[in-house]
Amino acid sequence: MKKLSCIILALAVSVSSICFTSCKKEEKNSSSNHDNALVHDNPGKDDNASEKELPYGATIVKMLPENFPEINIVTEYDRRFLSEDEAALVSNYFNAINNNDTELFESLYYEGYSEFYAKLANAENTASFLQMIKAEMSEIIQNDFVFDYLLINDCVRHTDDAAATYLFSELDAIIKKFADEKGDTSLMNSINSRKVVLVEAYYENDEEYSSLSNVHGEDMAIYIYRINGKAYIVS
């Protein structure tokens, strides 16, 4: 299947509803690790020097719905790279897709941004944008699906060496356009951090367990910006 494009920013902006790792500006090889990508939104929380030297995946934690009532899908992530609220944000993104929950989906984005972003993707509104995402996933999976397990396999911050191969500058331009249309002169200066997480979403299909990544060949890329201290999905 032809790989889906992610974001193409020019005078006219075209946005695919799903962003996969192939949407990077150029392909990374296996040696292009983000060696200094430890993300600490709360400095001092994880001060173990040996932990800081370990790559992503060394300190994986699992969020279970029975322990975290704000989520409905089991989600694994490295606690040094993502905060709990960011992991929950990713979990609820896939939960919104599972249930066609437009209200939940809108809540994951900065106020008004989901509608703006939906129109860039040639969707009428947020609800139709959500349906578009699910339709693209159904086309990839070739069946109905319900995601029930998420592995956040990697996280890159915009200050990491590997960030150059991702689309932070393009997204910044989209957010600036959104802010300009709203007349919000402070939004760009209110961005505290920028990250992209690579997610493997598992589902059961015809009594077999598989993942979107296995079928498509790539993890799904979700961009998370923290604005005025709160985490939001921006693509």
GROMACS .gro file of C-alpha atoms in nm:
model
  235
    1MET     CA    1   0.000   0.000   0.000
    2LYS     CA    2   0.120   0.348  -0.082
    3LYS     CA    3   0.256   0.519   0.227
    4LEU     CA    4   0.039   0.800   0.356
    5SER     CA    5   0.181   1.149   0.346
    6CYS     CA    6   0.182   1.341   0.672
    7ILE     CA    7   0.210   1.714   0.631
    8ILE     CA    8   0.299   1.914   0.322
    9LEU     CA    9   0.331   2.281   0.401
   10ALA     CA   10   0.354   2.533   0.119
   11LEU     CA   11   0.135   2.825   0.018
   12ALA     CA   12  -0.145   2.572   0.030
   13VAL     CA   13  -0.132   2.322   0.315
   14SER     CA   14  -0.233   1.958   0.265
   15VAL     CA   15  -0.268   1.737   0.573
   16SER     CA   16  -0.319   1.362   0.581
   17SER     CA   17  -0.532   1.244   0.867
   18ILE     CA   18  -0.273   0.989   0.981
   19CYS     CA   19   0.094   1.058   1.042
   20PHE     CA   20   0.334   0.764   1.016
   21THR     CA   21   0.709   0.756   1.069
   22SER     CA   22   0.758   0.763   0.692
   23CYS     CA   23   0.640   1.122   0.715
   24LYS     CA   24   0.979   1.235   0.842
   25LYS     CA   25   1.170   1.473   0.618
   26GLU     CA   26   1.417   1.192   0.548
   27GLU     CA   27   1.448   0.834   0.663
   28LYS     CA   28   1.657   0.771   0.971
   29ASN     CA   29   1.887   0.472   0.973
   30SER     CA   30   1.921   0.255   1.278
   31SER     CA   31   2.231   0.443   1.393
   32SER     CA   32   2.049   0.777   1.417
   33ASN     CA   33   1.956   0.752   1.783
   34HIS     CA   34   1.860   1.057   1.985
   35ASP     CA   35   2.136   1.009   2.240
   36ASN     CA   36   2.043   1.318   2.438
   37ALA     CA   37   1.668   1.283   2.415
   38LEU     CA   38   1.586   1.243   2.782
   39VAL     CA   39   1.277   1.450   2.841
   40HIS     CA   40   1.226   1.600   3.185
   41ASP     CA   41   0.918   1.818   3.206
   42ASN     CA   42   0.969   1.816   3.582
   43PRO     CA   43   1.345   1.865   3.630
   44GLY     CA   44   1.486   1.679   3.925
   45LYS     CA   45   1.221   1.408   3.927
   46ASP     CA   46   1.450   1.143   3.775
   47ASP     CA   47   1.803   1.229   3.881
   48ASN     CA   48   1.958   0.885   3.865
   49ALA     CA   49   2.269   0.941   3.651
   50SER     CA   50   2.278   0.582   3.525
   51GLU     CA   51   1.915   0.605   3.413
   52LYS     CA   52   1.986   0.922   3.218
   53GLU     CA   53   2.243   0.740   3.009
   54LEU     CA   54   2.002   0.465   2.905
   55PRO     CA   55   1.812   0.478   2.574
   56TYR     CA   56   1.437   0.493   2.539
   57GLY     CA   57   1.268   0.179   2.669
   58ALA     CA   58   1.491   0.123   2.970
   59THR     CA   59   1.234   0.242   3.225
   60ILE     CA   60   0.902   0.134   3.076
   61VAL     CA   61   0.590   0.171   3.288
   62LYS     CA   62   0.240   0.045   3.215
   63MET     CA   63  -0.076   0.249   3.263
   64LEU     CA   64  -0.372   0.023   3.339
   65PRO     CA   65  -0.730   0.151   3.315
   66GLU     CA   66  -0.809   0.007   3.657
   67ASN     CA   67  -0.539   0.229   3.809
   68PHE     CA   68  -0.590   0.531   3.582
   69PRO     CA   69  -0.963   0.595   3.538
   70GLU     CA   70  -0.895   0.868   3.280
   71ILE     CA   71  -0.792   0.606   3.021
   72ASN     CA   72  -0.951   0.294   2.870
   73ILE     CA   73  -0.658   0.138   2.685
   74VAL     CA   74  -0.350  -0.020   2.841
   75THR     CA   75  -0.056   0.207   2.752
   76GLU     CA   76   0.317   0.146   2.793
   77TYR     CA   77   0.574   0.427   2.783
   78ASP     CA   78   0.915   0.524   2.919
   79ARG     CA   79   0.855   0.746   3.222
   80ARG     CA   80   1.177   0.944   3.161
   81PHE     CA   81   1.064   1.060   2.819
   82LEU     CA   82   0.692   1.118   2.870
   83SER     CA   83   0.491   1.247   3.159
   84GLU     CA   84   0.181   1.066   3.280
   85ASP     CA   85  -0.057   1.320   3.129
   86GLU     CA   86   0.114   1.293   2.790
   87ALA     CA   87   0.082   0.914   2.790
   88ALA     CA   88  -0.286   0.951   2.884
   89LEU     CA   89  -0.328   1.196   2.596
   90VAL     CA   90  -0.201   0.935   2.350
   91SER     CA   91  -0.419   0.666   2.508
   92ASN     CA   92  -0.730   0.880   2.477
   93TYR     CA   93  -0.650   0.963   2.115
   94PHE     CA   94  -0.689   0.596   2.025
   95ASN     CA   95  -0.988   0.559   2.257
   96ALA     CA   96  -1.161   0.842   2.071
   97ILE     CA   97  -1.093   0.659   1.744
   98ASN     CA   98  -1.231   0.334   1.888
   99ASN     CA   99  -1.557   0.497   1.992
  100ASN     CA  100  -1.594   0.775   1.733
  101ASP     CA  101  -1.596   1.008   2.033
  102THR     CA  102  -1.576   1.358   1.887
  103GLU     CA  103  -1.604   1.530   2.225
  104LEU     CA  104  -1.308   1.337   2.365
  105PHE     CA  105  -1.113   1.386   2.043
  106GLU     CA  106  -1.163   1.765   2.051
  107SER     CA  107  -1.051   1.779   2.415
  108LEU     CA  108  -0.709   1.642   2.319
  109TYR     CA  109  -0.634   1.947   2.106
  110TYR     CA  110  -0.580   2.312   2.196
  111GLU     CA  111  -0.914   2.495   2.197
  112GLY     CA  112  -1.035   2.544   1.841
  113TYR     CA  113  -0.734   2.375   1.684
  114SER     CA  114  -0.899   2.043   1.595
  115GLU     CA  115  -1.157   2.223   1.380
  116PHE     CA  116  -0.885   2.430   1.212
  117TYR     CA  117  -0.666   2.124   1.152
  118ALA     CA  118  -0.962   1.923   1.022
  119LYS     CA  119  -1.027   2.182   0.753
  120LEU     CA  120  -0.663   2.168   0.646
  121ALA     CA  121  -0.722   1.796   0.593
  122ASN     CA  122  -1.023   1.881   0.375
  123ALA     CA  123  -1.266   1.758   0.639
  124GLU     CA  124  -1.584   1.953   0.709
  125ASN     CA  125  -1.535   1.954   1.085
  126THR     CA  126  -1.375   1.763   1.373
  127ALA     CA  127  -1.632   1.482   1.359
  128SER     CA  128  -1.570   1.416   0.991
  129PHE     CA  129  -1.194   1.441   1.051
  130LEU     CA  130  -1.219   1.171   1.316
  131GLN     CA  131  -1.420   0.956   1.076
  132MET     CA  132  -1.153   1.014   0.812
  133ILE     CA  133  -0.882   0.889   1.048
  134LYS     CA  134  -1.080   0.576   1.131
  135ALA     CA  135  -1.154   0.513   0.763
  136GLU     CA  136  -0.784   0.535   0.673
  137MET     CA  137  -0.699   0.292   0.953
  138SER     CA  138  -0.974   0.053   0.839
  139GLU     CA  139  -0.832   0.065   0.488
  140ILE     CA  140  -0.487  -0.026   0.621
  141ILE     CA  141  -0.614  -0.302   0.851
  142GLN     CA  142  -0.873  -0.425   0.599
  143ASN     CA  143  -1.119  -0.505   0.875
  144ASP     CA  144  -1.299  -0.364   1.175
  145PHE     CA  145  -1.079  -0.304   1.475
  146VAL     CA  146  -1.072  -0.194   1.839
  147PHE     CA  147  -0.737  -0.086   1.979
  148ASP     CA  148  -0.676  -0.238   2.323
  149TYR     CA  149  -0.301  -0.206   2.384
  150LEU     CA  150  -0.057   0.074   2.305
  151LEU     CA  151   0.322   0.071   2.304
  152ILE     CA  152   0.488   0.410   2.281
  153ASN     CA  153   0.809   0.286   2.121
  154ASP     CA  154   1.005   0.610   2.101
  155CYS     CA  155   0.994   0.979   2.178
  156VAL     CA  156   1.189   1.261   2.015
  157ARG     CA  157   1.197   1.616   2.147
  158HIS     CA  158   1.243   1.911   1.913
  159THR     CA  159   1.583   1.985   2.068
  160ASP     CA  160   1.719   1.633   2.001
  161ASP     CA  161   1.964   1.568   1.719
  162ALA     CA  162   1.708   1.340   1.554
  163ALA     CA  163   1.445   1.617   1.549
  164ALA     CA  164   1.574   1.748   1.217
  165THR     CA  165   1.417   1.448   1.043
  166TYR     CA  166   1.071   1.525   1.181
  167LEU     CA  167   0.820   1.798   1.106
  168PHE     CA  168   0.837   2.036   1.400
  169SER     CA  169   0.902   2.346   1.189
  170GLU     CA  170   0.610   2.264   0.957
  171LEU     CA  171   0.379   2.217   1.253
  172ASP     CA  172   0.498   2.542   1.408
  173ALA     CA  173   0.401   2.715   1.084
  174ILE     CA  174   0.055   2.557   1.095
  175ILE     CA  175   0.007   2.658   1.459
  176LYS     CA  176   0.123   3.012   1.380
  177LYS     CA  177  -0.135   3.029   1.100
  178PHE     CA  178  -0.399   2.910   1.346
  179ALA     CA  179  -0.288   3.172   1.602
  180ASP     CA  180  -0.287   3.448   1.339
  181GLU     CA  181  -0.641   3.362   1.231
  182LYS     CA  182  -0.754   3.372   1.594
  183GLY     CA  183  -0.564   3.693   1.661
  184ASP     CA  184  -0.375   3.517   1.940
  185THR     CA  185  -0.040   3.695   1.959
  186SER     CA  186   0.084   3.498   2.261
  187LEU     CA  187   0.026   3.138   2.150
  188MET     CA  188   0.364   3.072   1.988
  189ASN     CA  189   0.547   3.208   2.290
  190SER     CA  190   0.333   2.989   2.517
  191ILE     CA  191   0.467   2.660   2.378
  192ASN     CA  192   0.673   2.499   2.656
  193SER     CA  193   0.785   2.179   2.480
  194ARG     CA  194   0.750   1.988   2.154
  195LYS     CA  195   0.767   1.608   2.117
  196VAL     CA  196   0.681   1.337   1.870
  197VAL     CA  197   0.597   0.989   1.996
  198LEU     CA  198   0.600   0.673   1.785
  199VAL     CA  199   0.310   0.448   1.873
  200GLU     CA  200   0.238   0.082   1.802
  201ALA     CA  201  -0.136   0.026   1.841
  202TYR     CA  202  -0.251  -0.334   1.895
  203TYR     CA  203  -0.591  -0.483   1.812
  204GLU     CA  204  -0.754  -0.825   1.782
  205ASN     CA  205  -0.861  -0.921   1.433
  206ASP     CA  206  -1.019  -1.254   1.334
  207GLU     CA  207  -0.893  -1.410   1.656
  208GLU     CA  208  -0.538  -1.296   1.576
  209TYR     CA  209  -0.351  -1.024   1.760
  210SER     CA  210  -0.177  -0.769   1.542
  211SER     CA  211  -0.080  -0.402   1.535
  212LEU     CA  212  -0.125  -0.112   1.299
  213SER     CA  213   0.254  -0.095   1.276
  214ASN     CA  214   0.282  -0.460   1.169
  215VAL     CA  215   0.028  -0.414   0.892
  216HIS     CA  216   0.149  -0.076   0.769
  217GLY     CA  217   0.518  -0.134   0.833
  218GLU     CA  218   0.569   0.176   1.048
  219ASP     CA  219   0.472   0.318   1.384
  220MET     CA  220   0.222   0.602   1.396
  221ALA     CA  221   0.372   0.940   1.479
  222ILE     CA  222   0.180   1.168   1.715
  223TYR     CA  223   0.307   1.518   1.790
  224ILE     CA  224   0.252   1.655   2.139
  225TYR     CA  225   0.303   2.022   2.229
  226ARG     CA  226   0.280   2.152   2.582
  227ILE     CA  227   0.115   2.495   2.579
  228ASN     CA  228   0.084   2.705   2.894
  229GLY     CA  229   0.179   2.395   3.092
  230LYS     CA  230  -0.086   2.164   2.942
  231ALA     CA  231  -0.016   1.886   2.689
  232TYR     CA  232  -0.207   1.880   2.359
  233ILE     CA  233  -0.197   1.673   2.043
  234VAL     CA  234  -0.117   1.891   1.741
  235SER     CA  235  -0.089   1.626   1.467
   0.00000   0.00000   0.00000
